[in-house]
């Protein structure tokens, strides 16, 4: 299996146990949408904070590290890092899970803007938004030949 979902291999395992529709992404997202509320929250909570502790400790998954680097999150100024830290903390305090956005579709400024805007949402909207963003992340990971090559090597 590939590392499509952060620390959540159960999604791919469940999708593999069901008849395929011929659309891998749709099959995977059907599993996510059929999951219990607790499982969806666990999926969201399995994601690292952007420019957070896992990035500093270099314990991000390879896919997450590459994605965060693509948005420049590995090259933050002190002020940018402080702003990310402040918004991450406020977001986690309000919602109880990390802020999730498909960083490959935006940049640092767009991420910061989205973090500030989404703090105004209620929890149910943010859960749905996070799941939608995870779907975008997975869609791009499925289309990434480098990630698919890594998965084949890991299975060999």
JSON list of C-alpha atoms in Angstrom, two decimals:
[
{"chain": "A", "resi": 1, "resn": "UNK", "atom": "CA", "xyz": [0.00, 0.00, 0.00]},
{"chain": "A", "resi": 2, "resn": "UNK", "atom": "CA", "xyz": [1.05, 3.56, -0.58]},
{"chain": "A", "resi": 3, "resn": "UNK", "atom": "CA", "xyz": [1.14, 6.26, 2.05]},
{"chain": "A", "resi": 4, "resn": "UNK", "atom": "CA", "xyz": [-1.87, 8.10, 0.67]},
{"chain": "A", "resi": 5, "resn": "UNK", "atom": "CA", "xyz": [-3.45, 8.90, 4.03]},
{"chain": "A", "resi": 6, "resn": "UNK", "atom": "CA", "xyz": [-1.31, 10.10, 6.93]},
{"chain": "A", "resi": 7, "resn": "UNK", "atom": "CA", "xyz": [-0.85, 7.25, 9.41]},
{"chain": "A", "resi": 8, "resn": "UNK", "atom": "CA", "xyz": [-4.24, 5.79, 8.42]},
{"chain": "A", "resi": 9, "resn": "UNK", "atom": "CA", "xyz": [-3.67, 2.55, 6.48]},
{"chain": "A", "resi": 10, "resn": "UNK", "atom": "CA", "xyz": [-7.15, 1.35, 7.45]},
{"chain": "A", "resi": 11, "resn": "UNK", "atom": "CA", "xyz": [-8.66, 3.42, 4.64]},
{"chain": "A", "resi": 12, "resn": "UNK", "atom": "CA", "xyz": [-6.70, 1.69, 1.89]},
{"chain": "A", "resi": 13, "resn": "UNK", "atom": "CA", "xyz": [-7.25, -1.71, 3.54]},
{"chain": "A", "resi": 14, "resn": "UNK", "atom": "CA", "xyz": [-11.03, -1.21, 3.63]},
{"chain": "A", "resi": 15, "resn": "UNK", "atom": "CA", "xyz": [-11.09, 0.05, 0.04]},
{"chain": "A", "resi": 16, "resn": "UNK", "atom": "CA", "xyz": [-9.05, -2.97, -1.06]},
{"chain": "A", "resi": 17, "resn": "UNK", "atom": "CA", "xyz": [-11.59, -5.29, 0.59]},
{"chain": "A", "resi": 18, "resn": "UNK", "atom": "CA", "xyz": [-14.49, -3.83, -1.43]},
{"chain": "A", "resi": 19, "resn": "UNK", "atom": "CA", "xyz": [-15.30, -4.23, -5.11]},
{"chain": "A", "resi": 20, "resn": "UNK", "atom": "CA", "xyz": [-13.51, -1.56, -7.14]},
{"chain": "A", "resi": 21, "resn": "UNK", "atom": "CA", "xyz": [-15.51, 1.03, -9.04]},
{"chain": "A", "resi": 22, "resn": "UNK", "atom": "CA", "xyz": [-12.52, 1.57, -11.33]},
{"chain": "A", "resi": 23, "resn": "UNK", "atom": "CA", "xyz": [-11.86, 4.96, -9.70]},
{"chain": "A", "resi": 24, "resn": "UNK", "atom": "CA", "xyz": [-9.36, 4.48, -6.87]},
{"chain": "A", "resi": 25, "resn": "UNK", "atom": "CA", "xyz": [-9.82, 7.98, -5.48]},
{"chain": "A", "resi": 26, "resn": "UNK", "atom": "CA", "xyz": [-13.62, 7.61, -5.37]},
{"chain": "A", "resi": 27, "resn": "UNK", "atom": "CA", "xyz": [-13.28, 4.21, -3.70]},
{"chain": "A", "resi": 28, "resn": "UNK", "atom": "CA", "xyz": [-10.96, 5.61, -1.04]},
{"chain": "A", "resi": 29, "resn": "UNK", "atom": "CA", "xyz": [-13.11, 8.64, -0.36]},
{"chain": "A", "resi": 30, "resn": "UNK", "atom": "CA", "xyz": [-16.21, 6.44, -0.12]},
{"chain": "A", "resi": 31, "resn": "UNK", "atom": "CA", "xyz": [-14.46, 4.62, 2.74]},
{"chain": "A", "resi": 32, "resn": "UNK", "atom": "CA", "xyz": [-13.67, 7.94, 4.43]},
{"chain": "A", "resi": 33, "resn": "UNK", "atom": "CA", "xyz": [-17.26, 9.15, 4.10]},
{"chain": "A", "resi": 34, "resn": "UNK", "atom": "CA", "xyz": [-18.63, 5.81, 5.37]},
{"chain": "A", "resi": 35, "resn": "UNK", "atom": "CA", "xyz": [-16.31, 5.89, 8.39]},
{"chain": "A", "resi": 36, "resn": "UNK", "atom": "CA", "xyz": [-17.60, 6.75, 11.83]},
{"chain": "A", "resi": 37, "resn": "UNK", "atom": "CA", "xyz": [-17.27, 10.30, 13.17]},
{"chain": "A", "resi": 38, "resn": "UNK", "atom": "CA", "xyz": [-14.54, 9.03, 15.52]},
{"chain": "A", "resi": 39, "resn": "UNK", "atom": "CA", "xyz": [-12.60, 7.47, 12.65]},
{"chain": "A", "resi": 40, "resn": "UNK", "atom": "CA", "xyz": [-12.82, 10.65, 10.56]},
{"chain": "A", "resi": 41, "resn": "UNK", "atom": "CA", "xyz": [-11.57, 12.69, 13.53]},
{"chain": "A", "resi": 42, "resn": "UNK", "atom": "CA", "xyz": [-8.70, 10.22, 14.00]},
{"chain": "A", "resi": 43, "resn": "UNK", "atom": "CA", "xyz": [-7.84, 10.65, 10.31]},
{"chain": "A", "resi": 44, "resn": "UNK", "atom": "CA", "xyz": [-7.80, 14.43, 10.68]},
{"chain": "A", "resi": 45, "resn": "UNK", "atom": "CA", "xyz": [-5.74, 14.24, 13.87]},
{"chain": "A", "resi": 46, "resn": "UNK", "atom": "CA", "xyz": [-3.20, 11.95, 12.15]},
{"chain": "A", "resi": 47, "resn": "UNK", "atom": "CA", "xyz": [-2.07, 14.92, 10.05]},
{"chain": "A", "resi": 48, "resn": "UNK", "atom": "CA", "xyz": [0.85, 17.06, 11.19]},
{"chain": "A", "resi": 49, "resn": "UNK", "atom": "CA", "xyz": [0.57, 20.76, 11.87]},
{"chain": "A", "resi": 50, "resn": "UNK", "atom": "CA", "xyz": [1.95, 22.90, 9.08]},
{"chain": "A", "resi": 51, "resn": "UNK", "atom": "CA", "xyz": [5.45, 24.08, 9.94]},
{"chain": "A", "resi": 52, "resn": "UNK", "atom": "CA", "xyz": [4.93, 22.45, 13.32]},
{"chain": "A", "resi": 53, "resn": "UNK", "atom": "CA", "xyz": [6.86, 20.20, 15.69]},
{"chain": "A", "resi": 54, "resn": "UNK", "atom": "CA", "xyz": [7.06, 17.24, 13.28]},
{"chain": "A", "resi": 55, "resn": "UNK", "atom": "CA", "xyz": [8.59, 19.49, 10.62]},
{"chain": "A", "resi": 56, "resn": "UNK", "atom": "CA", "xyz": [11.16, 20.82, 13.08]},
{"chain": "A", "resi": 57, "resn": "UNK", "atom": "CA", "xyz": [11.95, 17.32, 14.37]},
{"chain": "A", "resi": 58, "resn": "UNK", "atom": "CA", "xyz": [12.08, 15.99, 10.80]},
{"chain": "A", "resi": 59, "resn": "UNK", "atom": "CA", "xyz": [9.54, 13.29, 11.65]},
{"chain": "A", "resi": 60, "resn": "UNK", "atom": "CA", "xyz": [7.07, 14.13, 8.87]},
{"chain": "A", "resi": 61, "resn": "UNK", "atom": "CA", "xyz": [6.21, 11.39, 6.42]},
{"chain": "A", "resi": 62, "resn": "UNK", "atom": "CA", "xyz": [8.19, 11.70, 3.21]},
{"chain": "A", "resi": 63, "resn": "UNK", "atom": "CA", "xyz": [5.08, 12.84, 1.32]},
{"chain": "A", "resi": 64, "resn": "UNK", "atom": "CA", "xyz": [4.21, 15.50, 3.92]},
{"chain": "A", "resi": 65, "resn": "UNK", "atom": "CA", "xyz": [7.76, 16.82, 4.03]},
{"chain": "A", "resi": 66, "resn": "UNK", "atom": "CA", "xyz": [7.82, 17.19, 0.23]},
{"chain": "A", "resi": 67, "resn": "UNK", "atom": "CA", "xyz": [4.40, 18.83, 0.19]},
{"chain": "A", "resi": 68, "resn": "UNK", "atom": "CA", "xyz": [5.25, 21.32, 2.93]},
{"chain": "A", "resi": 69, "resn": "UNK", "atom": "CA", "xyz": [8.54, 22.13, 1.17]},
{"chain": "A", "resi": 70, "resn": "UNK", "atom": "CA", "xyz": [6.65, 22.73, -2.10]},
{"chain": "A", "resi": 71, "resn": "UNK", "atom": "CA", "xyz": [4.79, 25.57, -0.37]},
{"chain": "A", "resi": 72, "resn": "UNK", "atom": "CA", "xyz": [7.98, 26.97, 1.15]},
{"chain": "A", "resi": 73, "resn": "UNK", "atom": "CA", "xyz": [7.10, 25.92, 4.70]},
{"chain": "A", "resi": 74, "resn": "UNK", "atom": "CA", "xyz": [10.61, 24.60, 5.18]},
{"chain": "A", "resi": 75, "resn": "UNK", "atom": "CA", "xyz": [12.00, 28.10, 4.55]},
{"chain": "A", "resi": 76, "resn": "UNK", "atom": "CA", "xyz": [10.03, 30.35, 6.89]},
{"chain": "A", "resi": 77, "resn": "UNK", "atom": "CA", "xyz": [11.34, 33.57, 8.35]},
{"chain": "A", "resi": 78, "resn": "UNK", "atom": "CA", "xyz": [11.15, 33.96, 12.13]},
{"chain": "A", "resi": 79, "resn": "UNK", "atom": "CA", "xyz": [8.05, 36.15, 11.73]},
{"chain": "A", "resi": 80, "resn": "UNK", "atom": "CA", "xyz": [6.36, 33.65, 9.41]},
{"chain": "A", "resi": 81, "resn": "UNK", "atom": "CA", "xyz": [7.18, 30.78, 11.75]},
{"chain": "A", "resi": 82, "resn": "UNK", "atom": "CA", "xyz": [5.74, 32.74, 14.70]},
{"chain": "A", "resi": 83, "resn": "UNK", "atom": "CA", "xyz": [2.53, 33.45, 12.74]},
{"chain": "A", "resi": 84, "resn": "UNK", "atom": "CA", "xyz": [2.14, 29.77, 11.77]},
{"chain": "A", "resi": 85, "resn": "UNK", "atom": "CA", "xyz": [2.73, 28.75, 15.39]},
{"chain": "A", "resi": 86, "resn": "UNK", "atom": "CA", "xyz": [0.16, 31.27, 16.66]},
{"chain": "A", "resi": 87, "resn": "UNK", "atom": "CA", "xyz": [-2.50, 30.25, 14.12]},
{"chain": "A", "resi": 88, "resn": "UNK", "atom": "CA", "xyz": [-1.84, 26.51, 14.59]},
{"chain": "A", "resi": 89, "resn": "UNK", "atom": "CA", "xyz": [-2.31, 26.90, 18.35]},
{"chain": "A", "resi": 90, "resn": "UNK", "atom": "CA", "xyz": [-5.51, 28.95, 17.99]},
{"chain": "A", "resi": 91, "resn": "UNK", "atom": "CA", "xyz": [-6.93, 26.51, 15.46]},
{"chain": "A", "resi": 92, "resn": "UNK", "atom": "CA", "xyz": [-6.10, 23.41, 17.51]},
{"chain": "A", "resi": 93, "resn": "UNK", "atom": "CA", "xyz": [-7.54, 25.04, 20.65]},
{"chain": "A", "resi": 94, "resn": "UNK", "atom": "CA", "xyz": [-10.80, 25.92, 18.91]},
{"chain": "A", "resi": 95, "resn": "UNK", "atom": "CA", "xyz": [-11.34, 22.70, 16.92]},
{"chain": "A", "resi": 96, "resn": "UNK", "atom": "CA", "xyz": [-9.30, 20.01, 18.68]},
{"chain": "A", "resi": 97, "resn": "UNK", "atom": "CA", "xyz": [-7.39, 18.97, 15.56]},
{"chain": "A", "resi": 98, "resn": "UNK", "atom": "CA", "xyz": [-4.73, 20.40, 13.25]},
{"chain": "A", "resi": 99, "resn": "UNK", "atom": "CA", "xyz": [-5.44, 22.78, 10.38]},
{"chain": "A", "resi": 100, "resn": "UNK", "atom": "CA", "xyz": [-5.40, 20.87, 7.10]},
{"chain": "A", "resi": 101, "resn": "UNK", "atom": "CA", "xyz": [-5.05, 22.34, 3.65]},
{"chain": "A", "resi": 102, "resn": "UNK", "atom": "CA", "xyz": [-3.72, 20.90, 0.41]},
{"chain": "A", "resi": 103, "resn": "UNK", "atom": "CA", "xyz": [-0.48, 22.89, 0.42]},
{"chain": "A", "resi": 104, "resn": "UNK", "atom": "CA", "xyz": [0.39, 21.84, -3.13]},
{"chain": "A", "resi": 105, "resn": "UNK", "atom": "CA", "xyz": [-2.49, 24.03, -4.34]},
{"chain": "A", "resi": 106, "resn": "UNK", "atom": "CA", "xyz": [-1.43, 27.23, -2.57]},
{"chain": "A", "resi": 107, "resn": "UNK", "atom": "CA", "xyz": [1.53, 29.12, -1.09]},
{"chain": "A", "resi": 108, "resn": "UNK", "atom": "CA", "xyz": [2.56, 30.45, 2.34]},
{"chain": "A", "resi": 109, "resn": "UNK", "atom": "CA", "xyz": [0.42, 33.58, 2.05]},
{"chain": "A", "resi": 110, "resn": "UNK", "atom": "CA", "xyz": [-2.60, 31.58, 0.91]},
{"chain": "A", "resi": 111, "resn": "UNK", "atom": "CA", "xyz": [-2.18, 29.11, 3.74]},
{"chain": "A", "resi": 112, "resn": "UNK", "atom": "CA", "xyz": [-1.94, 31.86, 6.36]},
{"chain": "A", "resi": 113, "resn": "UNK", "atom": "CA", "xyz": [-4.98, 33.61, 4.88]},
{"chain": "A", "resi": 114, "resn": "UNK", "atom": "CA", "xyz": [-6.97, 30.35, 4.92]},
{"chain": "A", "resi": 115, "resn": "UNK", "atom": "CA", "xyz": [-5.94, 29.62, 8.51]},
{"chain": "A", "resi": 116, "resn": "UNK", "atom": "CA", "xyz": [-7.15, 33.02, 9.67]},
{"chain": "A", "resi": 117, "resn": "UNK", "atom": "CA", "xyz": [-10.41, 32.78, 7.70]},
{"chain": "A", "resi": 118, "resn": "UNK", "atom": "CA", "xyz": [-11.23, 29.24, 8.76]},
{"chain": "A", "resi": 119, "resn": "UNK", "atom": "CA", "xyz": [-10.88, 30.13, 12.44]},
{"chain": "A", "resi": 120, "resn": "UNK", "atom": "CA", "xyz": [-14.27, 31.82, 11.93]},
{"chain": "A", "resi": 121, "resn": "UNK", "atom": "CA", "xyz": [-15.97, 28.54, 10.98]},
{"chain": "A", "resi": 122, "resn": "UNK", "atom": "CA", "xyz": [-17.83, 26.26, 13.32]},
{"chain": "A", "resi": 123, "resn": "UNK", "atom": "CA", "xyz": [-16.47, 22.80, 14.13]},
{"chain": "A", "resi": 124, "resn": "UNK", "atom": "CA", "xyz": [-18.75, 20.83, 11.79]},
{"chain": "A", "resi": 125, "resn": "UNK", "atom": "CA", "xyz": [-17.81, 23.04, 8.83]},
{"chain": "A", "resi": 126, "resn": "UNK", "atom": "CA", "xyz": [-14.14, 22.59, 9.65]},
{"chain": "A", "resi": 127, "resn": "UNK", "atom": "CA", "xyz": [-14.45, 18.82, 9.90]},
{"chain": "A", "resi": 128, "resn": "UNK", "atom": "CA", "xyz": [-16.05, 18.76, 6.45]},
{"chain": "A", "resi": 129, "resn": "UNK", "atom": "CA", "xyz": [-13.45, 21.18, 5.10]},
{"chain": "A", "resi": 130, "resn": "UNK", "atom": "CA", "xyz": [-10.57, 19.12, 6.53]},
{"chain": "A", "resi": 131, "resn": "UNK", "atom": "CA", "xyz": [-11.97, 15.94, 4.97]},
{"chain": "A", "resi": 132, "resn": "UNK", "atom": "CA", "xyz": [-12.31, 17.74, 1.64]},
{"chain": "A", "resi": 133, "resn": "UNK", "atom": "CA", "xyz": [-8.72, 18.95, 1.85]},
{"chain": "A", "resi": 134, "resn": "UNK", "atom": "CA", "xyz": [-7.53, 15.43, 2.71]},
{"chain": "A", "resi": 135, "resn": "UNK", "atom": "CA", "xyz": [-9.35, 14.29, -0.41]},
{"chain": "A", "resi": 136, "resn": "UNK", "atom": "CA", "xyz": [-7.40, 16.81, -2.48]},
{"chain": "A", "resi": 137, "resn": "UNK", "atom": "CA", "xyz": [-4.12, 15.71, -0.90]},
{"chain": "A", "resi": 138, "resn": "UNK", "atom": "CA", "xyz": [-4.89, 12.08, -1.72]},
{"chain": "A", "resi": 139, "resn": "UNK", "atom": "CA", "xyz": [-6.00, 12.93, -5.26]},
{"chain": "A", "resi": 140, "resn": "UNK", "atom": "CA", "xyz": [-2.64, 14.60, -5.90]},
{"chain": "A", "resi": 141, "resn": "UNK", "atom": "CA", "xyz": [-0.71, 11.80, -4.20]},
{"chain": "A", "resi": 142, "resn": "UNK", "atom": "CA", "xyz": [-2.44, 9.23, -6.41]},
{"chain": "A", "resi": 143, "resn": "UNK", "atom": "CA", "xyz": [-1.37, 11.22, -9.47]},
{"chain": "A", "resi": 144, "resn": "UNK", "atom": "CA", "xyz": [2.23, 11.58, -8.26]},
{"chain": "A", "resi": 145, "resn": "UNK", "atom": "CA", "xyz": [4.41, 9.05, -10.12]},
{"chain": "A", "resi": 146, "resn": "UNK", "atom": "CA", "xyz": [7.24, 9.54, -7.60]},
{"chain": "A", "resi": 147, "resn": "UNK", "atom": "CA", "xyz": [5.00, 8.47, -4.72]},
{"chain": "A", "resi": 148, "resn": "UNK", "atom": "CA", "xyz": [3.73, 5.51, -6.70]},
{"chain": "A", "resi": 149, "resn": "UNK", "atom": "CA", "xyz": [7.34, 4.45, -7.44]},
{"chain": "A", "resi": 150, "resn": "UNK", "atom": "CA", "xyz": [8.18, 4.66, -3.72]},
{"chain": "A", "resi": 151, "resn": "UNK", "atom": "CA", "xyz": [5.18, 2.46, -2.93]},
{"chain": "A", "resi": 152, "resn": "UNK", "atom": "CA", "xyz": [6.28, -0.18, -5.44]},
{"chain": "A", "resi": 153, "resn": "UNK", "atom": "CA", "xyz": [9.79, -0.19, -3.96]},
{"chain": "A", "resi": 154, "resn": "UNK", "atom": "CA", "xyz": [8.39, -0.56, -0.44]},
{"chain": "A", "resi": 155, "resn": "UNK", "atom": "CA", "xyz": [6.29, -3.54, -1.53]},
{"chain": "A", "resi": 156, "resn": "UNK", "atom": "CA", "xyz": [9.20, -5.26, -3.32]}
]
